[in-house]
Amino acid sequence: MRQSRYHSRASRNQRRAPRPRLGQLLRDANTRAHQRANRRLGRRHGLTSMRAAIDGLSIYDEIETLQWPARLMRWLFALALLPLCAITSMTLFTINEIGQQDASYWLQLLKSREFLFFFTGMFLMGSWFFSKLLENFFLYLYVLGHELTHALTVYLCLGHVSSIKVSTDGGYIMTNKSNLFISLSPYFVPFWSVVVMIIAALIGHFTSFRYQEELLYFAIGGSWAFHMLWTIWMIPRDQPDLKENGTFFSLVIIYLANVSVILCMMVLASSILTWSNVLNHWLNQGQLFYSMSERVFTRVISLF
């Protein structure tokens, strides 16, 4: 059973939860009893269980954690991925070095009409997020996208989803398939941006209208900001999904995946960047990182 629960009643800025009333305690106890029964039933049918929570108010008392050998292996693998994170980040931050003649990527990007609409969408969504207007509505959309991402990745992994539930109080899917990709995909797949691009492609196939591309960039900017803001807000809130896969390991994977997604979006939106020159730049940054690491290591060794 794949089960993700989101508690949206607490304010985003709430630092200390009030003491729960007797009725709330009874409802929580009843919910835990149902969850334990569902997990036992799921195990009988060969289903697996994973969970997530918001606001650090997880009511799950049976988080499945990794055994120490598996935890150690994931820590070592996460450490091995840190150089890739650094190289990919260096590639992103130095992408201005890729250009044609005197052209600068960032300069051309800032001057482009597409970036203007993309940034406007991001700015408006960010302003809406921090204003907390229609907070429950956007929370519902995020939970819906989160669970649908889990469901789609289950099908991509040839699994089966038996049920799905989404509400402002929480959401879950039940599935017979569970792996790292399914578990962490909502943290780096901008679901609503993908939906926007699919809808735009379908509309573009049948008709065209004025400002069609500008509207697309505006919608992608808003939906991507929506994904990033809610994901950043959710991750620190004691996510059982991250704990079950190893928190440090999960965060490294999430960071590397998101930076890679940003690079891919830049290539798709740019007339200067190509897959080949970005890859070559990434390899050059890898060589630079290796040289820097070698010099630092040599200097540290010389101190002893």
Coordinates of C-alpha atoms in Angstrom, one line a residue:
M1 CA 0.0 0.0 0.0
R2 CA 1.5 3.3 -1.1
Q3 CA 0.1 5.8 1.4
S4 CA 0.9 9.5 1.6
R5 CA -0.8 11.7 4.1
Y6 CA -0.8 15.5 4.2
H7 CA -2.1 17.5 7.1
S8 CA -3.0 20.9 5.8
R9 CA -5.0 22.4 8.7
A10 CA -1.9 23.9 10.4
S11 CA -0.7 27.3 9.1
R12 CA 2.5 27.3 7.1
N13 CA 4.1 29.7 9.6
Q14 CA 2.9 27.9 12.7
R15 CA 5.9 27.1 14.9
R16 CA 4.2 25.4 17.8
A17 CA 1.0 23.4 17.5
P18 CA -1.7 23.9 20.2
R19 CA -2.4 21.1 22.6
P20 CA -4.8 18.7 20.9
R21 CA -8.3 18.3 22.4
L22 CA -9.8 15.0 23.5
G23 CA -11.9 14.7 20.4
Q24 CA -8.8 15.2 18.2
L25 CA -6.8 12.6 20.2
L26 CA -9.6 10.1 19.7
R27 CA -9.8 10.8 16.0
D28 CA -6.0 10.4 15.7
A29 CA -6.2 7.1 17.6
N30 CA -8.9 5.8 15.3
T31 CA -6.9 6.9 12.3
R32 CA -3.8 5.0 13.5
A33 CA -5.9 1.9 14.2
H34 CA -7.3 2.0 10.6
Q35 CA -3.8 2.5 9.2
R36 CA -2.4 -0.5 11.1
A37 CA -5.3 -2.6 9.9
N38 CA -4.8 -1.4 6.3
R39 CA -1.1 -2.2 6.5
R40 CA -1.8 -5.7 7.8
L41 CA -4.4 -6.2 5.0
G42 CA -1.9 -4.7 2.4
R43 CA 0.8 -7.2 3.5
R44 CA -1.6 -10.1 3.1
H45 CA -2.2 -9.0 -0.5
G46 CA 1.4 -8.4 -1.3
L47 CA 1.1 -4.6 -1.2
T48 CA 3.7 -2.2 0.1
S49 CA 3.4 0.8 2.4
M50 CA 5.1 4.3 2.2
R51 CA 4.0 7.5 3.8
A52 CA 4.5 11.2 3.9
A53 CA 3.4 14.1 6.2
I54 CA 3.3 17.9 6.3
D55 CA 3.9 20.3 9.2
G56 CA 5.9 17.7 11.1
L57 CA 2.6 16.3 12.5
S58 CA 2.9 12.8 11.2
I59 CA 0.4 10.5 13.0
Y60 CA 2.1 7.4 11.7
D61 CA 3.8 5.6 14.5
E62 CA 5.2 2.7 12.5
I63 CA 7.7 4.3 10.1
E64 CA 9.6 1.6 8.3
T65 CA 13.3 2.5 8.6
L66 CA 16.2 0.9 6.8
Q67 CA 18.4 -1.5 8.6
W68 CA 21.9 -0.2 9.4
P69 CA 23.7 -2.2 6.6
A70 CA 21.3 -0.7 3.9
R71 CA 21.5 2.7 5.6
L72 CA 25.3 2.6 5.5
M73 CA 25.4 1.6 1.8
R74 CA 23.0 4.5 1.0
W75 CA 25.1 6.9 2.9
L76 CA 28.2 5.8 1.0
F77 CA 26.3 6.0 -2.3
A78 CA 25.0 9.5 -1.4
L79 CA 28.6 10.6 -0.6
A80 CA 29.7 9.2 -4.0
L81 CA 27.0 11.3 -5.6
L82 CA 28.1 14.6 -4.0
P83 CA 30.8 15.3 -6.7
L84 CA 28.1 14.9 -9.4
C85 CA 25.9 17.4 -7.5
A86 CA 28.9 19.8 -7.4
I87 CA 29.8 19.3 -11.0
T88 CA 26.1 19.7 -12.2
S89 CA 25.7 22.8 -10.0
M90 CA 29.0 24.3 -11.4
T91 CA 27.6 23.6 -14.9
L92 CA 24.4 25.5 -14.1
F93 CA 26.1 28.5 -12.5
T94 CA 28.7 28.9 -15.2
I95 CA 26.4 28.2 -18.1
N96 CA 27.1 31.8 -19.3
E97 CA 30.4 30.6 -20.6
I98 CA 28.6 28.7 -23.3
G99 CA 27.8 31.1 -26.2
Q100 CA 28.2 31.9 -29.8
Q101 CA 30.7 34.7 -30.7
D102 CA 30.0 37.6 -28.3
A103 CA 26.6 36.3 -27.2
S104 CA 26.0 35.7 -23.6
Y105 CA 23.4 33.1 -22.5
W106 CA 22.1 35.1 -19.5
L107 CA 22.1 38.3 -21.4
Q108 CA 20.1 36.9 -24.3
L109 CA 17.8 35.1 -21.8
L110 CA 17.0 38.2 -19.9
K111 CA 16.3 40.1 -23.1
S112 CA 14.0 37.4 -24.5
R113 CA 10.3 37.8 -24.6
E114 CA 9.9 34.2 -23.5
F115 CA 11.8 34.8 -20.3
L116 CA 9.7 37.8 -19.5
F117 CA 6.5 35.8 -19.6
F118 CA 8.2 32.8 -17.8
F119 CA 9.5 35.1 -15.0
T120 CA 6.1 36.9 -14.7
G121 CA 4.4 33.5 -14.1
M122 CA 7.0 32.6 -11.5
F123 CA 6.7 36.0 -9.8
L124 CA 2.9 35.9 -9.6
M125 CA 2.9 32.3 -8.3
G126 CA 5.5 33.1 -5.7
S127 CA 3.5 36.2 -4.6
W128 CA 0.4 34.1 -4.3
F129 CA 2.2 31.4 -2.4
F130 CA 3.5 33.9 0.3
S131 CA 0.2 35.7 0.4
K132 CA -1.6 32.5 1.4
L133 CA -4.6 33.3 -0.7
L134 CA -6.6 30.2 -1.6
E135 CA -4.1 28.2 0.4
N136 CA -6.3 25.1 0.7
F137 CA -7.0 25.1 -3.0
F138 CA -3.4 25.2 -3.9
L139 CA -2.6 22.6 -1.2
Y140 CA -5.2 20.3 -2.8
L141 CA -3.6 20.8 -6.2
Y142 CA -0.2 20.0 -4.8
V143 CA -1.4 16.8 -3.1
L144 CA -3.3 15.8 -6.3
G145 CA -0.1 16.3 -8.4
H146 CA 2.0 14.5 -5.8
E147 CA -0.2 11.5 -5.7
L148 CA -0.7 11.4 -9.5
T149 CA 3.0 11.5 -9.9
H150 CA 3.4 8.5 -7.7
A151 CA 0.6 6.7 -9.6
L152 CA 2.1 7.4 -13.0
T153 CA 5.6 6.3 -11.9
V154 CA 4.0 3.1 -10.6
Y155 CA 2.6 2.4 -14.1
L156 CA 6.0 3.3 -15.7
C157 CA 7.5 0.7 -13.4
L158 CA 4.9 -1.9 -14.5
G159 CA 3.1 -1.8 -11.2
H160 CA -0.6 -1.5 -10.5
V161 CA -2.6 1.2 -8.6
S162 CA -5.7 -0.2 -6.9
S163 CA -7.0 3.1 -5.4
I164 CA -6.2 6.7 -5.0
K165 CA -7.6 9.4 -2.6
V166 CA -6.9 13.1 -2.6
S167 CA -8.2 15.8 -0.2
T168 CA -7.0 18.9 1.7
D169 CA -6.6 16.6 4.7
G170 CA -4.4 14.1 2.9
G171 CA -4.0 11.7 0.1
Y172 CA -2.7 8.2 -0.7
I173 CA -2.5 5.6 -3.4
M174 CA -2.5 1.8 -2.9
T175 CA -0.1 -0.1 -5.1
N176 CA 1.7 -3.4 -5.4
K177 CA 5.0 -1.7 -6.5
S178 CA 7.5 0.4 -4.6
N179 CA 11.0 1.6 -5.4
L180 CA 13.2 4.7 -5.0
F181 CA 12.0 6.3 -8.2
I182 CA 8.3 5.9 -7.3
S183 CA 9.0 7.2 -3.8
L184 CA 10.9 10.3 -4.7
S185 CA 9.6 11.3 -8.1
P186 CA 7.1 13.9 -6.8
Y187 CA 10.0 15.9 -5.3
F188 CA 11.7 16.5 -8.7
V189 CA 9.0 15.9 -11.4
P190 CA 7.1 19.2 -12.0
F191 CA 3.8 17.4 -12.6
W192 CA 1.7 20.5 -13.4
S193 CA 4.4 21.8 -15.8
V194 CA 4.2 18.5 -17.7
V195 CA 0.4 18.8 -17.8
V196 CA 0.7 22.4 -19.2
M197 CA 3.1 21.2 -21.9
I198 CA 0.9 18.3 -22.9
I199 CA -2.2 20.6 -23.1
A200 CA -0.2 23.2 -25.1
A201 CA 1.0 20.5 -27.5
L202 CA -2.6 19.2 -28.0
I203 CA -3.9 22.7 -28.6
G204 CA -1.1 23.5 -31.0
H205 CA -1.8 20.4 -33.0
F206 CA -5.4 21.6 -33.8
T207 CA -5.2 25.4 -33.7
S208 CA -3.0 28.5 -33.1
F209 CA -3.7 31.9 -31.7
R210 CA -2.0 35.1 -30.9
Y211 CA 0.4 35.0 -27.9
Q212 CA 0.2 31.3 -27.8
E213 CA 3.9 30.7 -27.0
E214 CA 4.0 33.6 -24.6
L215 CA 1.0 32.1 -22.7
L216 CA 2.8 28.7 -22.6
Y217 CA 6.0 30.2 -21.1
F218 CA 3.8 32.1 -18.5
A219 CA 2.0 28.9 -17.6
I220 CA 5.2 26.9 -17.3
G221 CA 6.8 29.6 -15.2
G222 CA 3.9 29.6 -12.8
S223 CA 3.5 25.9 -12.6
W224 CA 7.2 25.3 -12.1
A225 CA 7.4 27.9 -9.3
F226 CA 4.3 26.2 -7.8
H227 CA 6.2 22.9 -7.8
M228 CA 9.4 24.2 -6.4
L229 CA 7.9 26.4 -3.6
W230 CA 5.6 23.6 -2.3
T231 CA 8.3 21.0 -2.5
I232 CA 10.8 23.2 -0.6
W233 CA 8.1 23.9 1.9
M234 CA 7.3 20.2 2.4
I235 CA 10.7 18.6 2.6
P236 CA 11.7 19.8 6.0
R237 CA 8.5 18.6 7.6
D238 CA 9.7 15.2 8.8
Q239 CA 8.8 13.2 5.6
P240 CA 8.5 9.4 6.3
D241 CA 9.1 8.8 2.6
L242 CA 12.6 10.3 3.0
K243 CA 13.2 8.5 6.2
E244 CA 12.3 5.1 4.8
N245 CA 14.8 5.6 1.9
G246 CA 17.4 7.3 4.1
T247 CA 17.0 11.1 4.5
F248 CA 20.5 12.1 3.5
F249 CA 20.5 9.8 0.5
S250 CA 17.0 11.0 -0.6
L251 CA 18.0 14.7 -0.3
V252 CA 21.0 14.1 -2.5
I253 CA 19.0 12.4 -5.1
I254 CA 16.3 15.1 -5.0
Y255 CA 18.9 17.9 -5.3
L256 CA 20.7 16.3 -8.2
A257 CA 17.5 15.5 -10.0
N258 CA 16.1 19.1 -9.7
V259 CA 19.3 20.7 -10.9
S260 CA 19.4 18.3 -13.8
V261 CA 15.7 19.2 -14.6
I262 CA 16.6 23.0 -14.6
L263 CA 19.5 22.4 -17.0
C264 CA 17.2 20.4 -19.3
M265 CA 14.6 23.2 -19.2
M266 CA 17.3 25.7 -20.1
V267 CA 18.4 23.7 -23.1
L268 CA 14.8 23.3 -24.4
A269 CA 14.1 27.1 -24.0
S270 CA 17.4 28.4 -25.5
S271 CA 18.5 29.0 -29.0
I272 CA 22.2 29.1 -27.9
L273 CA 22.4 25.9 -25.8
T274 CA 22.4 22.4 -27.3
W275 CA 22.6 19.1 -25.6
S276 CA 26.1 18.5 -27.0
N277 CA 27.7 21.8 -25.8
V278 CA 26.0 21.5 -22.4
L279 CA 27.4 18.0 -22.1
N280 CA 30.9 19.2 -23.1
H281 CA 30.7 22.0 -20.6
W282 CA 29.6 19.5 -17.9
L283 CA 32.7 17.4 -18.7
N284 CA 34.9 20.4 -18.5
Q285 CA 33.5 21.3 -15.1
G286 CA 34.1 17.8 -14.1
Q287 CA 37.8 18.1 -15.0
L288 CA 38.0 21.4 -13.1
F289 CA 36.3 19.9 -10.1
Y290 CA 38.8 17.0 -10.1
S291 CA 41.8 19.4 -10.4
M292 CA 40.5 21.6 -7.5
S293 CA 39.8 18.5 -5.4
E294 CA 43.3 17.2 -6.1
R295 CA 44.9 20.5 -5.1
V296 CA 42.8 20.7 -1.9
F297 CA 43.6 17.1 -1.0
T298 CA 47.3 17.6 -1.6
R299 CA 47.4 20.7 0.6
V300 CA 45.5 19.0 3.4
I301 CA 47.9 16.0 3.3
S302 CA 50.9 18.4 3.4
L303 CA 49.7 19.8 6.7
F304 CA 50.3 16.4 8.3

